[in-house]
Structure formats: structure tokens, C-alpha cells
Amino acid sequence: MSKVPAILAPTEQDIQQLLAAQSHIGTKNIEVKMSSYVWKRRNDGIHIINIGKTWEKLVFAARIIASIENPADVCVISARPYGQRAALKFAQYTGAQAIAGRFTPGTFTNYITRTFREPRLIIVTDPRTDHQPVKEASYVNIPVIAFCDTDSPLTHIDVAIPSNNKGKHAIGLGYYLLAREVLRLRGTITRTEPWSVMVDMFFYRDPEEAEKDAEVAAIADKPYGGADAAEWGVTAAEPAAGLQWEASGSGAAAVAALASAAAGGDGEWGNATESTDWV
């Protein structure tokens, strides 16, 4: 971490988040140019990424993004489903443009297309999945920042951030830390106070799980667990005949009369005859 100034050094919580999201877990295959970012190889063949170099490249990429005057000149791209939500959230909080899903060929090179754009910088989630925008960026001299795993090709990649780009938590945390660092360098947020946005906002959510959560929340808001009262044997209380609670007090008099009759007619509960036939 000697290449990072003290003010930009990661906190213990940042390192713990990177480890918890498994950002350091690589693949069994390794690209030759990515070998400098690998710390060691486990007995099962999985390569472990150096977290210190991951943080260095995150800060370096954030400084490049923050140096661009117009945030809309930055384009973040993710064809991988796990990175689409993270790319959209990154664009929302930093003011960049987002292309989530399929990338239309010719977006950077063919000005006739409806989606033609001329960004000054692009960020991709996976150089292999997003190979089309990386190739087009090389044609028009657009710098490329990419999250690269141990097996990712580095062709036409200007800044490689070594990280696990296959797990939804690792991808979401990478974009979260990058967006937070960009906002700190711009002065939008301070380093002394934590960012109000939770990292969960950048994580991919399965549509089926989100739908189930919505159904559970809707059921919890209804009485009797969403079922009808009749299913639980609950009937609406009907007012007794002749018991109308008016201001005149006739309803109270009727209740007193009924209670007196139940007590034996003399109004004394202690004088009521006890029934001994309990069997």
C-alpha cells in the first residue's frame, strides 16, 4: 500500500468488506498479464487476488473518473446480469451514463445509430463479456477501466481493477467503493462521515426473490395473515336486540335489567341459587 497516500488508505472495514464479498477469490485459470495481481494459489487451484493492489487500482480509477469535468462523459457498461443493477446505481450517484444489458454494436463508431454516444471514458464489468464496447473504444481512442478477474484478457484495457467479477456481491461492492471514492474526491461527501447509501443497493436481486418479498410484505400488512375472518372462525359482533346506547341511558337500564334477571330477580348476585348438577 505504499503507492497510496495516507489519506486514501483503506480502513479496516473496507478490507473486511472486500474479504466478506469474496473479491479476492479468482479462478483456476490465469492470464499472463494478470499474474502480477495474484498473491498465491490455493491447493485446490484457485488463485487468490492481492487485496492491496485491488484497493490501489480502485483509488487510481476513481482519480481518473473524478478528473473528468462533465460526469455524463463517463459511460458504465455491464452486459452481465449480476452487474446491471450496480452499473445503474453507479450512474445514478455519480452522474454517469449507463448501458445495462445488450450493447448495440456501433454505439461508439456509427453516428447514424439512434444510440450513438461519444464518451470520454468507459467502465466495463467484464472484459470478456463486454468485448464489443472494449473493441469499439479502441477504434475511437476511448480509455477503458475494467474489473478484471485472473482469467480476464487485458487487450485494449487501460486500467485493470483486479477483482472477482463473477460474484454478485463482489461486483456490487466494487462499484460501491468506486462510486464512494469518486464522490469523496469531488467533495460531494466527506471522509470523516460514512456514506448514507448502503452497499446492498448495488447488489443484484433475483426478480423471483423480490416478488416473494413483496408478497410477504403485502400479507403481513393485512389482518388475519391475509385470510378472510370467516376462515379463522371470527364473526362480526352483532348488537343485542333492544340494547341501543343512546345518550338517554335506556340501553344501560336494559343491561341492568338483564343482569338482575340473571342474578335471580332480586339484583343480588350472592343470593343466586347455585346449580349443583355439574355431571
PDB file of N, CA and C in Angstrom, residues 224 226-234:
ATOM      1  N   TYR A 224     -55.328 -11.013  10.015  1.00  0.00           N
ATOM      2  CA  TYR A 224     -55.501 -12.460   9.930  1.00  0.00           C
ATOM      3  C   TYR A 224     -54.589 -13.081   8.878  1.00  0.00           C
ATOM      4  N   GLY A 226     -53.812 -12.126   5.897  1.00  0.00           N
ATOM      5  CA  GLY A 226     -54.296 -12.039   4.529  1.00  0.00           C
ATOM      6  C   GLY A 226     -55.517 -12.890   4.248  1.00  0.00           C
ATOM      7  N   ALA A 227     -55.955 -13.735   5.227  1.00  0.00           N
ATOM      8  CA  ALA A 227     -57.124 -14.578   5.019  1.00  0.00           C
ATOM      9  C   ALA A 227     -58.382 -13.857   5.491  1.00  0.00           C
ATOM     10  N   ASP A 228     -59.524 -14.366   5.056  1.00  0.00           N
ATOM     11  CA  ASP A 228     -60.792 -13.795   5.489  1.00  0.00           C
ATOM     12  C   ASP A 228     -61.044 -14.117   6.949  1.00  0.00           C
ATOM     13  N   ALA A 229     -61.832 -13.280   7.597  1.00  0.00           N
ATOM     14  CA  ALA A 229     -62.131 -13.514   9.007  1.00  0.00           C
ATOM     15  C   ALA A 229     -62.933 -14.790   9.198  1.00  0.00           C
ATOM     16  N   ALA A 230     -63.768 -15.162   8.194  1.00  0.00           N
ATOM     17  CA  ALA A 230     -64.582 -16.371   8.324  1.00  0.00           C
ATOM     18  C   ALA A 230     -63.724 -17.628   8.374  1.00  0.00           C
ATOM     19  N   GLU A 231     -62.540 -17.609   7.695  1.00  0.00           N
ATOM     20  CA  GLU A 231     -61.669 -18.774   7.701  1.00  0.00           C
ATOM     21  C   GLU A 231     -61.095 -19.047   9.086  1.00  0.00           C
ATOM     22  N   TRP A 232     -60.970 -18.014   9.886  1.00  0.00           N
ATOM     23  CA  TRP A 232     -60.429 -18.167  11.237  1.00  0.00           C
ATOM     24  C   TRP A 232     -61.547 -18.315  12.272  1.00  0.00           C
ATOM     25  N   GLY A 233     -62.813 -18.408  11.817  1.00  0.00           N
ATOM     26  CA  GLY A 233     -63.920 -18.572  12.757  1.00  0.00           C
ATOM     27  C   GLY A 233     -64.285 -17.299  13.479  1.00  0.00           C
ATOM     28  N   VAL A 234     -63.901 -16.166  12.921  1.00  0.00           N
ATOM     29  CA  VAL A 234     -64.198 -14.884  13.546  1.00  0.00           C
ATOM     30  C   VAL A 234     -65.420 -14.297  12.869  1.00  0.00           C
TER      31      VAL A 234
END
